[in-house]
Short mmCIF file of C-alpha atoms in Angstrom, two decimals:
data_model
loop_
_atom_site.label_atom_id
_atom_site.label_comp_id
_atom_site.label_asym_id
_atom_site.label_seq_id
_atom_site.Cartn_x
_atom_site.Cartn_y
_atom_site.Cartn_z
CA UNK A 26 17.36 -40.73 -60.31
CA UNK A 27 16.15 -39.86 -56.81
CA UNK A 28 18.50 -37.83 -54.65
CA UNK A 29 19.32 -39.38 -51.29
CA UNK A 30 17.18 -38.09 -48.42
CA UNK A 31 18.87 -35.35 -46.41
CA UNK A 32 18.31 -34.71 -42.75
CA UNK A 33 18.04 -31.30 -41.15
CA UNK A 34 21.05 -29.02 -40.85
CA UNK A 35 21.89 -26.59 -38.10
CA UNK A 36 23.83 -23.38 -37.53
CA UNK A 37 24.95 -21.88 -34.27
CA UNK A 38 22.92 -18.92 -33.08
CA UNK A 39 23.46 -16.30 -30.39
CA UNK A 40 21.20 -16.47 -27.32
CA UNK A 41 22.07 -15.11 -23.88
CA UNK A 42 20.33 -17.97 -22.11
CA UNK A 43 22.71 -20.67 -23.31
CA UNK A 44 25.84 -20.59 -25.46
CA UNK A 45 24.93 -23.86 -27.20
CA UNK A 46 21.98 -22.50 -29.11
CA UNK A 47 21.30 -23.62 -32.68
CA UNK A 48 18.82 -23.04 -35.47
CA UNK A 49 17.77 -26.29 -37.15
CA UNK A 50 16.69 -26.09 -40.79
CA UNK A 51 14.28 -28.68 -42.19
CA UNK A 52 13.03 -29.59 -45.62
CA UNK A 53 9.77 -27.76 -46.24
CA UNK A 54 7.74 -30.96 -46.52
CA UNK A 55 9.10 -32.29 -43.22
CA UNK A 56 8.53 -29.42 -40.86
CA UNK A 57 4.85 -29.95 -40.02
CA UNK A 58 5.51 -33.56 -39.08
CA UNK A 59 8.46 -32.46 -36.95
CA UNK A 60 6.25 -30.06 -34.97
CA UNK A 61 3.73 -32.85 -34.55
CA UNK A 62 6.38 -35.11 -33.04
CA UNK A 63 7.65 -32.29 -30.81
CA UNK A 64 4.11 -31.60 -29.56
CA UNK A 65 3.62 -35.26 -28.69
CA UNK A 66 6.79 -35.35 -26.62
CA UNK A 67 7.28 -31.85 -25.20
CA UNK A 68 3.74 -30.47 -25.19
CA UNK A 69 1.55 -28.46 -27.52
CA UNK A 70 3.10 -25.31 -28.98
CA UNK A 71 1.76 -21.92 -27.98
CA UNK A 72 1.34 -19.13 -30.49
CA UNK A 73 2.24 -15.46 -29.96
CA UNK A 74 0.42 -13.85 -32.85
CA UNK A 75 1.74 -10.32 -32.28
CA UNK A 76 5.31 -11.39 -32.86
CA UNK A 77 4.42 -14.26 -35.18
CA UNK A 78 6.12 -16.85 -32.98
CA UNK A 79 5.27 -20.46 -32.16
CA UNK A 80 6.95 -22.00 -29.18
CA UNK A 81 7.21 -25.00 -26.89
CA UNK A 82 8.74 -24.39 -23.46
CA UNK A 83 9.81 -27.47 -21.56
CA UNK A 84 11.95 -27.68 -18.46
CA UNK A 85 15.10 -28.43 -20.44
CA UNK A 86 14.53 -27.16 -23.95
CA UNK A 87 12.88 -24.13 -25.50
CA UNK A 88 11.80 -24.67 -29.11
CA UNK A 89 10.82 -21.63 -31.13
CA UNK A 90 10.11 -20.59 -34.69
CA UNK A 91 8.35 -17.93 -36.68
CA UNK A 92 4.89 -18.92 -37.84
CA UNK A 93 6.18 -20.90 -40.83
CA UNK A 94 7.73 -23.27 -38.29
CA UNK A 95 11.12 -23.40 -39.98
CA UNK A 96 13.90 -23.07 -38.89
CA UNK A 97 13.45 -24.14 -35.27
CA UNK A 98 15.62 -22.34 -32.73
CA UNK A 99 16.58 -24.67 -29.89
CA UNK A 100 17.59 -22.97 -26.65
CA UNK A 101 18.89 -25.25 -23.91
CA UNK A 102 18.12 -24.43 -20.31
CA UNK A 103 20.61 -24.94 -17.50
CA UNK A 104 19.02 -28.30 -16.70
CA UNK A 105 19.47 -29.65 -20.23
CA UNK A 106 21.81 -32.64 -20.47
CA UNK A 107 23.57 -34.24 -23.43
CA UNK A 108 20.99 -37.02 -23.23
CA UNK A 109 18.22 -34.45 -23.67
CA UNK A 110 19.95 -33.10 -26.76
CA UNK A 111 20.46 -36.58 -28.17
CA UNK A 112 16.78 -37.36 -27.63
CA UNK A 113 15.82 -34.16 -29.45
CA UNK A 114 18.14 -35.01 -32.31
CA UNK A 115 16.40 -38.35 -32.68
CA UNK A 116 13.05 -36.54 -32.91
CA UNK A 117 14.51 -34.21 -35.52
CA UNK A 118 16.29 -36.99 -37.41
CA UNK A 119 19.45 -34.93 -37.02
CA UNK A 120 22.84 -36.57 -37.03
CA UNK A 121 26.07 -34.91 -36.01
CA UNK A 122 28.71 -35.24 -38.70
CA UNK B 3 -4.07 -15.53 -11.29
CA UNK B 4 -6.54 -12.78 -12.13
CA UNK B 5 -5.31 -10.65 -9.21
CA UNK B 6 -1.98 -10.40 -11.02
CA UNK B 7 -3.48 -9.29 -14.31
CA UNK B 8 -1.28 -6.83 -16.17
CA UNK B 9 -2.74 -3.35 -16.59
CA UNK B 10 -1.13 -1.34 -19.38
CA UNK B 11 -1.63 2.39 -19.83
CA UNK B 12 -1.06 3.21 -23.50
CA UNK B 13 -0.59 6.93 -22.77
CA UNK B 14 2.25 6.52 -20.31
CA UNK B 15 3.44 3.02 -21.35
CA UNK B 16 3.26 2.05 -17.68
CA UNK B 17 2.73 -1.63 -16.78
CA UNK B 18 1.02 -2.33 -13.44
CA UNK B 19 0.67 -5.65 -11.60
CA UNK B 20 -0.95 -6.01 -8.16
CA UNK B 21 -0.97 -2.26 -7.66
CA UNK B 22 2.68 -1.62 -8.53
CA UNK B 23 4.28 -0.13 -11.64
CA UNK B 24 6.58 -2.85 -12.90
CA UNK B 25 9.53 -2.58 -15.21
CA UNK B 26 10.63 -5.48 -17.37
CA UNK B 27 14.37 -5.98 -17.26
CA UNK B 28 16.37 -9.05 -18.16
CA UNK B 29 18.77 -11.23 -16.23
CA UNK B 30 21.76 -9.21 -17.50
CA UNK B 31 20.62 -5.99 -15.88
CA UNK B 32 19.35 -7.55 -12.69
CA UNK B 33 22.48 -9.61 -12.07
CA UNK B 34 24.79 -6.73 -12.95
CA UNK B 35 23.11 -4.22 -10.68
CA UNK B 36 23.25 -6.79 -7.90
CA UNK B 37 26.95 -7.34 -8.53
CA UNK B 38 27.59 -3.59 -8.55
CA UNK B 39 25.99 -3.16 -5.14
CA UNK B 40 27.43 -6.28 -3.57
CA UNK B 41 30.97 -5.69 -4.81
CA UNK B 42 31.26 -2.18 -3.40
CA UNK B 43 33.33 -2.56 -0.24
CA UNK B 44 32.33 0.81 1.22
CA UNK B 45 28.69 -0.18 1.70
CA UNK B 46 26.63 -3.25 2.60
CA UNK B 47 25.09 -3.89 -0.81
CA UNK B 48 23.33 -7.03 0.35
CA UNK B 49 21.54 -5.08 3.06
CA UNK B 50 20.44 -2.48 0.51
CA UNK B 51 19.02 -5.15 -1.83
CA UNK B 52 17.39 -7.19 0.92
CA UNK B 53 15.89 -4.12 2.60
CA UNK B 54 14.49 -2.65 -0.62
CA UNK B 55 12.95 -5.97 -1.68
CA UNK B 56 11.42 -6.40 1.76
CA UNK B 57 9.90 -2.92 1.83
CA UNK B 58 8.49 -2.99 -1.69
CA UNK B 59 7.15 -6.54 -1.70
CA UNK B 60 5.63 -6.29 1.77
CA UNK B 61 3.41 -3.64 0.23
CA UNK B 62 2.76 -5.41 -3.08
CA UNK B 63 2.05 -8.81 -1.55
CA UNK B 64 -0.28 -7.25 1.04
CA UNK B 65 -2.25 -5.68 -1.81
CA UNK B 66 -2.67 -9.10 -3.41
CA UNK B 67 -3.92 -10.86 -0.23
CA UNK B 68 -7.43 -11.25 1.11
CA UNK B 69 -7.65 -10.41 4.81
CA UNK B 70 -10.08 -13.27 5.49
CA UNK B 71 -7.66 -15.96 4.32
CA UNK B 72 -5.47 -18.00 6.65
CA UNK B 73 -1.71 -17.71 6.48
CA UNK B 74 -1.28 -20.83 4.32
CA UNK B 75 -3.28 -19.58 1.32
CA UNK B 76 -1.67 -16.18 1.79
CA UNK B 77 1.77 -17.75 1.48
CA UNK B 78 0.46 -19.50 -1.63
CA UNK B 79 -0.50 -16.16 -3.14
CA UNK B 80 2.99 -14.81 -2.41
CA UNK B 81 4.49 -17.86 -4.15
CA UNK B 82 2.22 -17.28 -7.16
CA UNK B 83 3.14 -13.61 -7.36
CA UNK B 84 6.85 -14.47 -7.21
CA UNK B 85 6.43 -16.92 -10.09
CA UNK B 86 4.13 -14.64 -12.05
CA UNK B 87 6.69 -11.83 -11.93
CA UNK B 88 9.31 -14.22 -13.30
CA UNK B 89 11.59 -14.71 -10.29
CA UNK B 90 11.24 -18.49 -10.16
CA UNK B 91 9.55 -21.18 -8.12
CA UNK B 92 9.57 -20.59 -4.36
CA UNK B 93 8.04 -22.80 -1.64
CA UNK B 94 7.30 -20.55 1.32
CA UNK B 95 5.79 -23.04 3.77
CA UNK B 96 8.72 -23.70 6.13
CA UNK B 97 9.99 -27.21 6.76
CA UNK B 98 10.04 -28.43 10.38
CA UNK B 99 13.66 -27.22 10.41
CA UNK B 100 12.46 -23.71 9.62
CA UNK B 101 13.69 -23.59 6.04
CA UNK B 102 12.05 -22.57 2.77
CA UNK B 103 13.39 -23.36 -0.66
CA UNK B 104 13.40 -22.41 -4.32
CA UNK B 105 13.71 -24.82 -7.22
CA UNK B 106 14.29 -22.22 -9.93
CA UNK B 107 15.55 -18.64 -9.80
CA UNK B 108 15.83 -15.69 -12.17
CA UNK B 109 18.85 -14.46 -10.24
CA UNK B 110 20.61 -17.82 -10.39
CA UNK B 111 20.04 -18.01 -14.14
CA UNK B 112 21.22 -14.43 -14.54
CA UNK B 113 24.33 -14.88 -12.47
CA UNK B 114 25.35 -18.13 -14.13
CA UNK B 115 24.76 -16.75 -17.63
CA UNK B 116 26.63 -13.53 -16.92
CA UNK B 117 29.36 -14.40 -14.48
CA UNK B 118 29.49 -18.17 -13.99
CA UNK B 119 29.36 -20.10 -10.74
CA UNK B 120 29.95 -18.33 -7.45
CA UNK B 121 31.11 -19.54 -4.04
CA UNK B 122 28.43 -17.52 -2.25
CA UNK B 123 24.68 -17.53 -2.79
CA UNK B 124 23.22 -14.99 -5.20
CA UNK B 125 19.62 -14.82 -3.96
CA UNK B 126 19.81 -11.70 -1.79
CA UNK B 127 16.74 -10.30 -3.51
CA UNK B 128 14.81 -13.46 -2.65
CA UNK B 129 15.84 -13.18 1.01
CA UNK B 130 14.07 -9.81 1.09
CA UNK B 131 11.06 -11.21 -0.76
CA UNK B 132 10.73 -14.08 1.73
CA UNK B 133 10.93 -11.71 4.72
CA UNK B 134 8.20 -9.59 3.12
CA UNK B 135 5.99 -12.58 2.24
CA UNK B 136 6.12 -14.15 5.71
CA UNK B 137 5.35 -10.81 7.33
CA UNK B 138 2.49 -10.06 4.94
CA UNK B 139 1.00 -13.56 5.31
CA UNK B 140 1.54 -14.25 9.02
CA UNK B 141 2.51 -10.96 10.66
CA UNK B 142 5.77 -12.57 11.81
CA UNK B 143 9.03 -10.65 11.52
CA UNK B 144 11.86 -12.90 10.35
CA UNK B 145 15.32 -12.88 8.88
CA UNK B 146 15.80 -15.11 5.80
CA UNK B 147 19.34 -16.11 4.90
CA UNK B 148 20.35 -18.30 2.00
CA UNK B 149 22.33 -21.37 3.06
CA UNK B 150 22.38 -23.32 -0.21
CA UNK B 151 22.24 -21.87 -3.72
CA UNK B 152 21.95 -23.35 -7.19
CA UNK B 153 24.51 -20.78 -8.38
CA UNK B 154 27.19 -22.61 -6.40
CA UNK B 155 26.08 -26.03 -7.54
CA UNK B 156 23.53 -26.96 -4.88
CA UNK B 157 20.40 -28.83 -5.99
CA UNK B 158 18.11 -26.03 -4.86
CA UNK B 159 18.27 -22.73 -3.04
CA UNK B 160 17.56 -23.12 0.67
CA UNK B 161 16.79 -20.26 3.04
CA UNK B 162 17.01 -20.44 6.82
CA UNK B 163 14.23 -18.57 8.59
CA UNK B 164 15.11 -16.94 11.91
CA UNK B 165 12.11 -15.70 13.88
CA UNK B 166 14.06 -13.76 16.46
CA UNK B 167 13.64 -10.42 14.76
CA UNK B 168 12.28 -7.29 16.39
CA UNK B 169 13.06 -4.64 13.79
CA UNK B 170 9.94 -3.68 11.85
CA UNK B 171 9.80 -3.73 8.08
CA UNK B 172 10.36 -0.18 6.85
CA UNK B 173 7.33 1.35 5.18
CA UNK B 174 7.52 2.28 1.50
CA UNK B 175 7.22 6.00 2.17
CA UNK B 176 6.80 8.21 -0.88
CA UNK B 177 5.50 11.70 -1.29
CA UNK B 178 2.96 12.54 -3.99
CA UNK B 179 4.53 14.41 -6.89
CA UNK B 180 2.53 17.04 -8.70
CA UNK B 181 3.89 16.32 -12.14
CA UNK B 182 1.93 16.13 -15.34
CA UNK B 183 4.06 14.54 -18.05
CA UNK B 184 4.04 16.15 -21.43
CA UNK B 185 2.20 13.93 -23.88
CA UNK B 186 3.82 14.90 -27.18
CA UNK B 187 7.01 16.31 -28.60
CA UNK B 188 8.96 16.82 -31.79
CA UNK B 189 10.14 13.28 -32.34
CA UNK B 190 11.86 11.55 -35.21
CA UNK B 191 10.15 8.47 -36.63
CA UNK B 192 11.30 5.82 -39.01
CA UNK B 193 9.03 5.43 -41.99
CA UNK B 194 9.72 1.69 -41.89
CA UNK B 195 9.23 0.89 -38.19
CA UNK B 196 5.68 0.45 -36.97
CA UNK B 197 6.23 1.42 -33.32
CA UNK B 198 2.58 0.97 -32.23
CA UNK B 199 2.58 -2.56 -33.67
CA UNK B 200 5.71 -3.44 -31.73
CA UNK B 201 4.34 -2.04 -28.48
CA UNK B 202 0.99 -3.74 -28.97
CA UNK B 203 2.69 -7.06 -29.62
CA UNK B 204 4.57 -6.66 -26.34
CA UNK B 205 1.40 -5.77 -24.45
CA UNK B 206 -0.36 -8.82 -25.90
CA UNK B 207 2.58 -11.09 -25.12
CA UNK B 208 2.10 -13.15 -21.96
CA UNK B 209 5.18 -11.94 -20.06
CA UNK B 210 4.70 -14.00 -16.92
CA UNK B 211 6.43 -16.94 -15.37
CA UNK B 212 6.20 -20.39 -16.98
CA UNK B 213 5.91 -23.67 -15.05
CA UNK B 214 9.25 -22.86 -13.40
CA UNK B 215 8.30 -19.27 -12.70
CA UNK B 216 10.78 -18.04 -15.31
CA UNK B 217 10.20 -15.89 -18.39
CA UNK B 218 12.49 -16.97 -21.23
CA UNK B 219 11.71 -14.52 -24.03
CA UNK B 220 13.75 -12.57 -26.58
CA UNK B 221 16.64 -14.99 -25.91
CA UNK B 222 16.96 -13.71 -22.32
CA UNK B 223 15.24 -14.30 -18.98
CA UNK B 224 12.88 -11.43 -18.17
CA UNK B 225 11.34 -10.39 -14.86
CA UNK B 226 8.66 -7.86 -13.92
CA UNK B 227 10.16 -5.82 -11.10
CA UNK B 228 8.49 -2.93 -9.28
CA UNK B 229 10.00 0.42 -10.22
CA UNK B 230 10.08 1.19 -6.49
CA UNK B 231 12.62 -1.58 -5.96
CA UNK B 232 15.02 -0.28 -8.61
CA UNK B 233 14.62 3.27 -7.33
CA UNK B 234 15.23 2.36 -3.70
CA UNK B 235 18.36 0.32 -4.37
CA UNK B 236 19.88 2.94 -6.67
CA UNK B 237 19.04 5.92 -4.46
CA UNK B 238 20.32 4.22 -1.30
CA UNK B 239 23.45 2.94 -3.04
CA UNK B 240 24.39 6.41 -4.28
CA UNK B 241 23.59 7.99 -0.92
CA UNK B 242 25.60 5.46 1.06
CA UNK B 243 28.53 5.64 -1.33
CA UNK B 244 28.31 9.43 -1.12
CA UNK B 245 28.90 9.21 2.61
CA UNK B 246 32.30 7.75 1.72
CA UNK B 247 32.99 10.35 -0.97
CA UNK B 248 32.27 7.76 -3.66
CA UNK B 249 29.04 9.07 -5.18
CA UNK B 250 30.58 9.70 -8.61
CA UNK B 251 31.90 6.16 -8.72
CA UNK B 252 28.49 4.82 -7.70
CA UNK B 253 26.76 6.73 -10.49
CA UNK B 254 29.38 5.64 -13.03
CA UNK B 255 28.84 2.01 -12.06
CA UNK B 256 25.05 2.23 -12.35
CA UNK B 257 25.38 3.93 -15.75
CA UNK B 258 27.78 1.19 -16.87
CA UNK B 259 25.21 -1.43 -15.81
CA UNK B 260 22.63 0.25 -18.05
CA UNK B 261 25.10 0.42 -20.93
CA UNK B 262 26.04 -3.24 -20.58
CA UNK B 263 22.39 -4.14 -20.26
CA UNK B 264 21.55 -2.36 -23.51
CA UNK B 265 24.34 -4.09 -25.36
CA UNK B 266 23.54 -7.58 -24.12
CA UNK B 267 19.78 -7.39 -23.79
CA UNK B 268 19.22 -5.71 -27.11
CA UNK B 269 21.69 -7.99 -28.83
CA UNK B 270 19.65 -10.88 -27.47
CA UNK B 271 16.44 -9.25 -28.64
CA UNK B 272 17.86 -8.63 -32.13
CA UNK B 273 18.81 -12.29 -32.35
CA UNK B 274 15.46 -13.55 -31.09
CA UNK B 275 12.67 -15.28 -32.94
CA UNK B 276 10.33 -12.47 -31.84
CA UNK B 277 12.53 -9.96 -33.65
CA UNK B 278 12.73 -12.22 -36.68
CA UNK B 279 8.95 -12.63 -36.76
CA UNK B 280 7.79 -9.03 -36.37
CA UNK B 281 10.61 -6.51 -36.38
CA UNK B 282 13.21 -7.73 -38.86
CA UNK B 283 10.88 -7.20 -41.85
CA UNK B 284 10.63 -3.52 -40.80
CA UNK B 285 14.40 -2.98 -40.85
CA UNK B 286 15.58 -1.39 -44.09
CA UNK B 287 18.60 0.56 -42.88
CA UNK B 288 20.75 0.43 -39.72
CA UNK B 289 19.05 3.40 -38.04
CA UNK B 290 15.72 1.55 -38.14
CA UNK B 291 17.15 -0.76 -35.49
CA UNK B 292 17.35 2.06 -32.96
CA UNK B 293 13.75 3.14 -33.56
CA UNK B 294 12.58 -0.44 -33.12
CA UNK B 295 14.64 -0.96 -29.96
CA UNK B 296 13.32 2.25 -28.41
CA UNK B 297 9.77 1.05 -29.15
CA UNK B 298 10.57 -2.24 -27.44
CA UNK B 299 12.00 -0.49 -24.38
CA UNK B 300 8.86 1.64 -24.17
CA UNK B 301 6.77 -1.52 -24.33
CA UNK B 302 8.85 -2.97 -21.50
CA UNK B 303 7.79 -0.09 -19.24
CA UNK B 304 11.11 1.74 -19.11
CA UNK B 305 9.36 5.03 -19.87
CA UNK B 306 7.91 7.03 -22.67
CA UNK B 307 11.10 8.05 -24.47
CA UNK B 308 11.76 8.96 -28.06
CA UNK B 309 14.49 10.08 -30.44
CA UNK B 310 14.72 13.83 -30.98
CA UNK B 311 17.84 14.02 -33.15
CA UNK B 312 19.91 11.45 -34.97
CA UNK B 313 21.96 13.20 -37.64
CA UNK B 314 24.61 10.49 -37.96
CA UNK B 315 25.90 7.26 -36.49
CA UNK B 316 28.10 9.42 -34.24
CA UNK B 317 25.39 11.09 -32.25
CA UNK B 318 21.81 10.74 -31.08
CA UNK B 319 19.50 12.55 -28.66
CA UNK B 320 16.54 11.25 -26.70
CA UNK B 321 13.75 12.78 -24.66
CA UNK B 322 12.01 10.87 -21.88
CA UNK B 323 8.62 12.08 -20.69
CA UNK B 324 8.11 9.99 -17.56
CA UNK B 325 11.18 7.87 -16.79
CA UNK B 326 10.72 5.80 -13.65
CA UNK B 327 14.11 6.77 -12.25
CA UNK B 328 13.44 10.53 -12.31
CA UNK B 329 9.88 10.30 -11.03
CA UNK B 330 10.93 7.78 -8.39
CA UNK B 331 13.60 10.12 -7.10
CA UNK B 332 11.05 12.91 -6.76
CA UNK B 333 8.72 10.56 -4.87
CA UNK B 334 11.37 9.31 -2.46
CA UNK B 335 13.61 12.33 -2.02
CA UNK B 336 12.06 15.41 -3.63
CA UNK B 337 14.06 17.65 -6.00
CA UNK B 338 17.50 16.42 -7.00
CA UNK B 339 20.52 18.62 -7.56
CA UNK B 340 21.91 16.38 -10.31
CA UNK B 341 20.30 14.09 -12.92
CA UNK B 342 19.26 10.69 -11.61
CA UNK B 343 18.43 8.55 -14.69
CA UNK B 344 21.44 6.26 -14.54
CA UNK B 345 19.85 3.34 -16.36
CA UNK B 346 18.57 5.38 -19.30
CA UNK B 347 21.87 7.27 -19.49
CA UNK B 348 23.74 4.00 -19.92
CA UNK B 349 21.16 2.48 -22.23
CA UNK B 350 21.28 5.53 -24.53
CA UNK B 351 25.01 5.03 -25.09
CA UNK B 352 24.61 1.27 -25.38
CA UNK B 353 22.07 1.63 -28.17
CA UNK B 354 24.46 3.63 -30.34
CA UNK B 355 27.32 1.28 -29.57
CA UNK B 356 25.26 -1.79 -30.40
CA UNK B 357 23.70 -0.60 -33.64
CA UNK B 358 26.69 1.19 -35.19
CA UNK B 359 29.69 -0.19 -33.31
CA UNK B 360 32.11 -2.76 -34.63
CA UNK B 361 33.80 -5.68 -32.95
CA UNK B 362 32.75 -7.64 -29.93
CA UNK B 363 30.52 -6.31 -27.19
CA UNK B 364 33.64 -5.76 -25.09
CA UNK B 365 35.20 -3.76 -27.94
CA UNK B 366 32.16 -1.51 -28.18
CA UNK B 367 31.62 -0.81 -24.49
CA UNK B 368 32.66 2.68 -23.51
CA UNK B 369 32.96 3.96 -27.06
CA UNK B 370 29.99 6.32 -26.62
CA UNK B 371 29.19 8.69 -23.80
CA UNK B 372 25.87 10.16 -22.67
CA UNK B 373 25.17 13.46 -20.96
CA UNK B 374 21.80 13.76 -19.24
CA UNK B 375 20.99 17.31 -20.29
CA UNK B 376 17.73 17.69 -18.38
CA UNK B 377 16.02 15.63 -15.70
CA UNK B 378 12.53 15.61 -14.25
CA UNK B 379 14.08 14.90 -10.86
CA UNK B 380 15.70 18.36 -10.99
CA UNK B 381 12.43 20.04 -11.92
CA UNK B 382 12.83 19.98 -15.70
CA UNK B 383 9.78 19.20 -17.82
CA UNK B 384 11.40 16.14 -19.39
CA UNK B 385 14.63 14.16 -19.23
CA UNK B 386 17.08 14.64 -22.09
CA UNK B 387 19.99 12.48 -23.19
CA UNK B 388 22.72 13.52 -25.64
CA UNK B 389 24.95 10.68 -26.84
CA UNK B 390 28.21 11.10 -28.73
CA UNK B 391 30.74 8.64 -29.98
CA UNK B 392 33.93 9.26 -28.07
CA UNK B 393 36.22 6.69 -29.73
#
């Protein structure tokens, strides 16, 4: 019997920039494809090898992870709207319970 | 942007951009120091901030300009420098109504994150920068005053430019200091924390403004600010408060800003992806956190400081070989009668409170106290900081 597919989960995370910061956790086999979709929409990720960080900075969202790519920390900027978050959730395949 | 290339001196840990030593601080520290100065009723804190920014950036911007260029490309260079340093996106070419504007701002982000919306504008620093930039690019003396600010809900920050100014921009007058910092000492090290790796990672990290001229890193907004600016605002604030018999209060407030900065900034850093990627694997016991955080602060240009004693979670001692506050005081005022490293004094206490304290940040604040036991500004060979838990 095949288990039903599960979407990503998230936990709240502290960041001074925005109180609504979360880490999103993905299934290992999904995460590369997720970064591919993020790159297509928000721009190519940059790599900071010294700290082992990959990152996409857009005007409204900052998406960051250690080099494994998972979990992805999502920091909202002041310009981020609820529509921006909903759009990101669609990219992630994340649904609020 | 090659004229703004970072130069890093691995012996002194100094970071230099466009001819100026720059210190990386985050929005917490910058907004809090601004609030300290502007909330003191005995002095005109806005004038101190505006005047210091004007003096320091007139010099730095001039160093970045080419004499042969017209004023328009010169203003463009000043805009690029502002963004490169992390202050935001500024458009310096005035509108026909004589206004310039900013579409993003380090100080707005800092103020909103730390204190929430404000009725008044928060871009006093930028007013000084604009005055400096217009003078450096065109030779025109102006007053810049913020009329709209994103911190109070406006769509952008708008500055009115008044050309009817006669008062010259004060020169950044410093005296050379014959001081050769010691290069080594008896320092404690953690066997787990690779301090050179942390510092090198920071040096390699592109800490400059993004498309909005902001530097979101370590879960905070960073900015590269000339040490001269911090030194001028702190020295003048203490001196002016002293004229009202309030010098002790002024020093206490500046120390508290450093302490709060350490708690918030370093908490942000310890919760950041950068920490997770490089530093967290080095942490095997709580005290490792302090060694790692000191390495990070050295990489940020705060000075070459190290731990000399750390027998328990109740006490710690530091030695600083070339702190910018002490050396800056010597350059601007000569020998001091009392220690002058307010930021490092506060940060030293904040480190102990953050790493070993319990409860919220508010619960931990004030639970440790620091005594600056020696200071280069007084003629000592190094600056020393002894921290003890008081509660």
